[in-house]
Coordinates of C-alpha atoms in Angstrom, one line a residue:
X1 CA -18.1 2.7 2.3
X2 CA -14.8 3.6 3.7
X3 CA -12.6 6.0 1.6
X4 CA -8.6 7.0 2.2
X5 CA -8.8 11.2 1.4
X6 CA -5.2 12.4 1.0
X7 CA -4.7 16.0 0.9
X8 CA -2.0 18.6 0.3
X9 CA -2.6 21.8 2.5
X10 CA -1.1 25.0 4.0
X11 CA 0.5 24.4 7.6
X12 CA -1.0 27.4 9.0
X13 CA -4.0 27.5 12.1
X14 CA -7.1 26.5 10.4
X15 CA -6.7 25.0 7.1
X16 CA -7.0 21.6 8.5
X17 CA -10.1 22.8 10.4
X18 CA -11.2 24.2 7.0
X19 CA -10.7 20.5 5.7
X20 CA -12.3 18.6 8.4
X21 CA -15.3 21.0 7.9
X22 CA -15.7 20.5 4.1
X23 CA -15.5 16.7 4.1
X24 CA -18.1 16.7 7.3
X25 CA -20.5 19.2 4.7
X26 CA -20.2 16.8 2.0
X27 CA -21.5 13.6 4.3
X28 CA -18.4 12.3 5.2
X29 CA -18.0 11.2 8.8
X30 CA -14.2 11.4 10.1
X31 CA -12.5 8.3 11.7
X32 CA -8.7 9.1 11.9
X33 CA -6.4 11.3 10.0
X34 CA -2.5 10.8 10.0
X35 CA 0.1 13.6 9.3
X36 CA 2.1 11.8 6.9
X37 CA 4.3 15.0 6.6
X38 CA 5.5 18.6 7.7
X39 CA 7.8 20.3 5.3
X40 CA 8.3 23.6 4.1
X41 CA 5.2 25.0 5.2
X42 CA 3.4 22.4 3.4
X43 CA 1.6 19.3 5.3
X44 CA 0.0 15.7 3.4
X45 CA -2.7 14.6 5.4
X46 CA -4.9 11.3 5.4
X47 CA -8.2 11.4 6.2
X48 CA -10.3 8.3 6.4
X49 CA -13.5 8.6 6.0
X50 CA -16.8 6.8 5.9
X51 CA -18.7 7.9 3.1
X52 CA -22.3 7.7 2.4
X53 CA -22.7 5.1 -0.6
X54 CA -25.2 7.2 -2.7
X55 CA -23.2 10.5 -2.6
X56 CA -21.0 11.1 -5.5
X57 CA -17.5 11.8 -4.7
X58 CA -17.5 14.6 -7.2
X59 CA -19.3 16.6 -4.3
X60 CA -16.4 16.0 -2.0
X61 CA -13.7 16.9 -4.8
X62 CA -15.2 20.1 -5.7
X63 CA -15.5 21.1 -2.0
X64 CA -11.7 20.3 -1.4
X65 CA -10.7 22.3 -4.3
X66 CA -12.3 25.4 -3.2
X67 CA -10.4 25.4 0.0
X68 CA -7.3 28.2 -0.8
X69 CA -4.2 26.1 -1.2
X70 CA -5.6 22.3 -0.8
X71 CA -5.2 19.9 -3.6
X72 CA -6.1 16.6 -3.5
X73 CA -3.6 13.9 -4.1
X74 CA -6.0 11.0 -4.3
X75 CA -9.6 9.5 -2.9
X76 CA -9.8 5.7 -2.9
X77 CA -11.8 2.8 -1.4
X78 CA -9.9 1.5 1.7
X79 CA -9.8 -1.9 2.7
X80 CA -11.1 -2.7 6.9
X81 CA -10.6 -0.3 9.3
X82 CA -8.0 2.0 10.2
X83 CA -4.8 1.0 11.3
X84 CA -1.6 2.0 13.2
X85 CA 1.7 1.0 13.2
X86 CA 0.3 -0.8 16.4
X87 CA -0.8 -3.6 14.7
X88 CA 2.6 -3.6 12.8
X89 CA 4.1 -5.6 15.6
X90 CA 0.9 -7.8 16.5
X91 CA 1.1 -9.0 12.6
X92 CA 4.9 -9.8 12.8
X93 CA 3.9 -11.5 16.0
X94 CA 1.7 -13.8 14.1
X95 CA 4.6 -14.5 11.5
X96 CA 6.7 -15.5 14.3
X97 CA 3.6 -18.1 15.8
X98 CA 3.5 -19.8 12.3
X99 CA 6.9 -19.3 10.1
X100 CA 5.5 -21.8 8.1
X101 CA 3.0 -19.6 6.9
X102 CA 4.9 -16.5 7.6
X103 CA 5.3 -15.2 4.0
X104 CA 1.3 -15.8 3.5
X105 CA 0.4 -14.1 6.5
X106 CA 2.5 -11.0 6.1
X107 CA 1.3 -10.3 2.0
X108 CA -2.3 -11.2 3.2
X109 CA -2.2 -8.6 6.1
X110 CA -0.4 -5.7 4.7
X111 CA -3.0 -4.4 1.7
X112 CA -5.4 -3.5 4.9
X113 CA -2.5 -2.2 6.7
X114 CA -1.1 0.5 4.0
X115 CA -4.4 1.2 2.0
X116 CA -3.9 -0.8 -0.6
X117 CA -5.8 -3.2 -3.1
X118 CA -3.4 -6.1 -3.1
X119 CA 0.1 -7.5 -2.5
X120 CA 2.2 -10.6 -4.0
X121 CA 5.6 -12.3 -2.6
X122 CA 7.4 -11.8 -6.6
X123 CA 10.2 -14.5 -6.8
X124 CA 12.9 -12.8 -8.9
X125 CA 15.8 -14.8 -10.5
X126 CA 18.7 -14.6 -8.9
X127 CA 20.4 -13.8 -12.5
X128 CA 17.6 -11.2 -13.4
X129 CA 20.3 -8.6 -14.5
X130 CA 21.2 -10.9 -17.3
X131 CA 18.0 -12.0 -18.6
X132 CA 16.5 -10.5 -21.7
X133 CA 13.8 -8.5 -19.9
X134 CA 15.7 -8.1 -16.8
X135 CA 13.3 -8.1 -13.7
X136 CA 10.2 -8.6 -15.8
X137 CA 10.9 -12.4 -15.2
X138 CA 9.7 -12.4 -11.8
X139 CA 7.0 -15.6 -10.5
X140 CA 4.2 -15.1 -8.1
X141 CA 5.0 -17.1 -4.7
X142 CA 2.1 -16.3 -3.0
X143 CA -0.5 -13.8 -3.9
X144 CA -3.1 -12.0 -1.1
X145 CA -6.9 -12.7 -2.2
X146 CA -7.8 -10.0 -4.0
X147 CA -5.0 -10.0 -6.5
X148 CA -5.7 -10.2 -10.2
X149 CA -4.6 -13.1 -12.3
X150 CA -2.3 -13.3 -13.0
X151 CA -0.9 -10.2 -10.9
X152 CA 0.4 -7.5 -12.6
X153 CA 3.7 -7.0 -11.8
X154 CA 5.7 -3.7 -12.5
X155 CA 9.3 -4.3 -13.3
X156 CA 10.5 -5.4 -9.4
X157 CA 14.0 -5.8 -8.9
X158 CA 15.5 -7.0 -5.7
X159 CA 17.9 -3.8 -4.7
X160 CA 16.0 -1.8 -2.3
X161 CA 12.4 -0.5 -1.4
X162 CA 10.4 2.2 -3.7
X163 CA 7.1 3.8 -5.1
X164 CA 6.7 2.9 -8.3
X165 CA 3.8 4.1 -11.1
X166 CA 3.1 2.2 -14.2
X167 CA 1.6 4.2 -17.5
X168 CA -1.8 2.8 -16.5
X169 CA -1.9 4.7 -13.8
X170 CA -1.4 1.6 -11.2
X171 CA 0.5 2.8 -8.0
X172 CA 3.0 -0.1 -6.6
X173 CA 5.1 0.0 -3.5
X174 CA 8.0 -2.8 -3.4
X175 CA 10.4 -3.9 -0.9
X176 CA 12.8 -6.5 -0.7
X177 CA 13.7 -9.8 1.9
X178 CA 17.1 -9.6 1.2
X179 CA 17.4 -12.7 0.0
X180 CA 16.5 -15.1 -2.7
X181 CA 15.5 -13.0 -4.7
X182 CA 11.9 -12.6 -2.9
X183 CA 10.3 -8.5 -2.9
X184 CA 7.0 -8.1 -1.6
X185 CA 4.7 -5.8 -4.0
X186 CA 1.8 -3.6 -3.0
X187 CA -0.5 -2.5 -5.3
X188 CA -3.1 0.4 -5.3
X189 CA -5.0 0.4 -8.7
X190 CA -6.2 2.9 -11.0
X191 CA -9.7 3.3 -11.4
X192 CA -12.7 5.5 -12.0
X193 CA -14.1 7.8 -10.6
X194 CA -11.9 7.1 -7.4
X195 CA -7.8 7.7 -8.1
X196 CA -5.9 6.3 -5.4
X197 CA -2.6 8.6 -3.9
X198 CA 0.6 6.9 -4.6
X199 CA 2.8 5.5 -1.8
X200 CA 4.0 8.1 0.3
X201 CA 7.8 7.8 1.5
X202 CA 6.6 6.6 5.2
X203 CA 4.3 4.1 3.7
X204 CA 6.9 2.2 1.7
X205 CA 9.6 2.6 4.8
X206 CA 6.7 0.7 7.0
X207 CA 6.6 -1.4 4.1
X208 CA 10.5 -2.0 4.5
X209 CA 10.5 -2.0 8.3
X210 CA 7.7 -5.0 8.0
X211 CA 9.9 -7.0 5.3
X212 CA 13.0 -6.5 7.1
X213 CA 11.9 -7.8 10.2
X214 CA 10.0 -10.6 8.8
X215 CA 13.0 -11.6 6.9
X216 CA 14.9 -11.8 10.3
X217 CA 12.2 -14.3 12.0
X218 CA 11.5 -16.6 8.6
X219 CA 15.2 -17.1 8.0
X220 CA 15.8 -19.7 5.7
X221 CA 12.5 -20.7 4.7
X222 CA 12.6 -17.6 2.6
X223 CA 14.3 -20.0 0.2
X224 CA 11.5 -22.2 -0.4
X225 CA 9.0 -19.3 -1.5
X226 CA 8.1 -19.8 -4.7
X227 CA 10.1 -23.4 -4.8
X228 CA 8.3 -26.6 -6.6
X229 CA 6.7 -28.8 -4.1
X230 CA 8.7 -31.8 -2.8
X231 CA 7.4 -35.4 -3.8
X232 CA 8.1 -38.1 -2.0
X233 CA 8.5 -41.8 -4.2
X234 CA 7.3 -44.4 -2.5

């Protein structure tokens, strides 16, 4: 299976070679890893990985943690192959071929793209500040395939793009249209004995960059996620 690795490590010559030996040791064949971040002598690294289906991942945890100065952030199950912010534009490129199925295509495409287990276009009301529950009133306007139902939904408002955690352990990255009260939600779930990373700070701004520019080419149709169907009386 194919597994997103995300570590913490030194930035010092070698520790990454260190890394890449360790996860090759435990059985795990190496097939991209992104520098998420550089800071303070510190670098977070992605690795993705296939990974032999019989091993147990306890194998490759214990090897990571022996490595001076590495912690892991999170192992989880990724979804397709590894992507790029390549594919960024060819996706909002199909948007733009079919706005009428823009908002599908865009919460279909972007659990592959960022790691993740699932996504929803949440509709929230316009007067959400005033509602008893606030944001917790939000509706499901379209929902990619392997979302739960209903979704789960953390407490989404429509004000700007975050990380979010729940109790349960459940990592969500949200981002806004801009307009009618429409954020797409991105979830990565808790589970056993895999525990995914949360969303890094570049993930949810790729997240933003995607919704933003989405919301350019959709427009007005934007209004009618989420809206009743129209029945014609004849």
């Amino acid at each position: 299976m194919l597994l997103r690795v995300r570590v913490t490590l030194p930035d010092r010559p070698g520790t990454l070679g260190q890394v890449a030996r360790t996860l090759g040791v435990s059985g795990a064949d190496i097939v991209q890893v992104v520098v998420l971040e550089r800071l303070g002598g510190r670098a977070v690294d992605d690795f993705t990985v296939v990974w032999p289906g019989a091993a147990r991942v306890e194998r490759l945890l214990a090897g990571l943690a022996a490595i001076p100065g590495v912690r892991v952030d999170g192992v989880w199950r990724a979804i397709g192959t590894p992507t790029t912010t390549g594919q960024d534009a060819e996706l909002l490129a199909q948007v733009a071929a079919n706005p009428t199925d823009g908002v599908a295509t865009l919460v279909d495409a972007v659990p592959g793209l960022l790691a993740a287990d699932w996504a929803v276009a949440a509709v929230v009301p316009l007067d959400w500040a005033a509602r008893p529950g606030g944001a917790g009133t939000a509706t499901v306007g379209h929902a990619s395939w392997r979302a739960p139902t209903p979704p789960r939904l953390p407490e989404v408002t429509p004000l700007r793009a975050r990380a979010l955690t729940s109790p349960e352990g459940h990592h969500y990255a949200v981002a806004p249209f801009g307009r009618a009260g429409l954020v797409l939600v991105v979830s990565r779930d808790h589970g056993e004995p895999l525990s995914a990373a949360a969303f890094h700070a570049i993930e949810v701004d790729r997240l933003a960059q995607l919704v933003r520019a989405s919301a350019v080419i959709l427009g007005d149709r934007l209004d009618l996620v989420g809206a009743p169907p129209v029945t014609t009386v004849t």
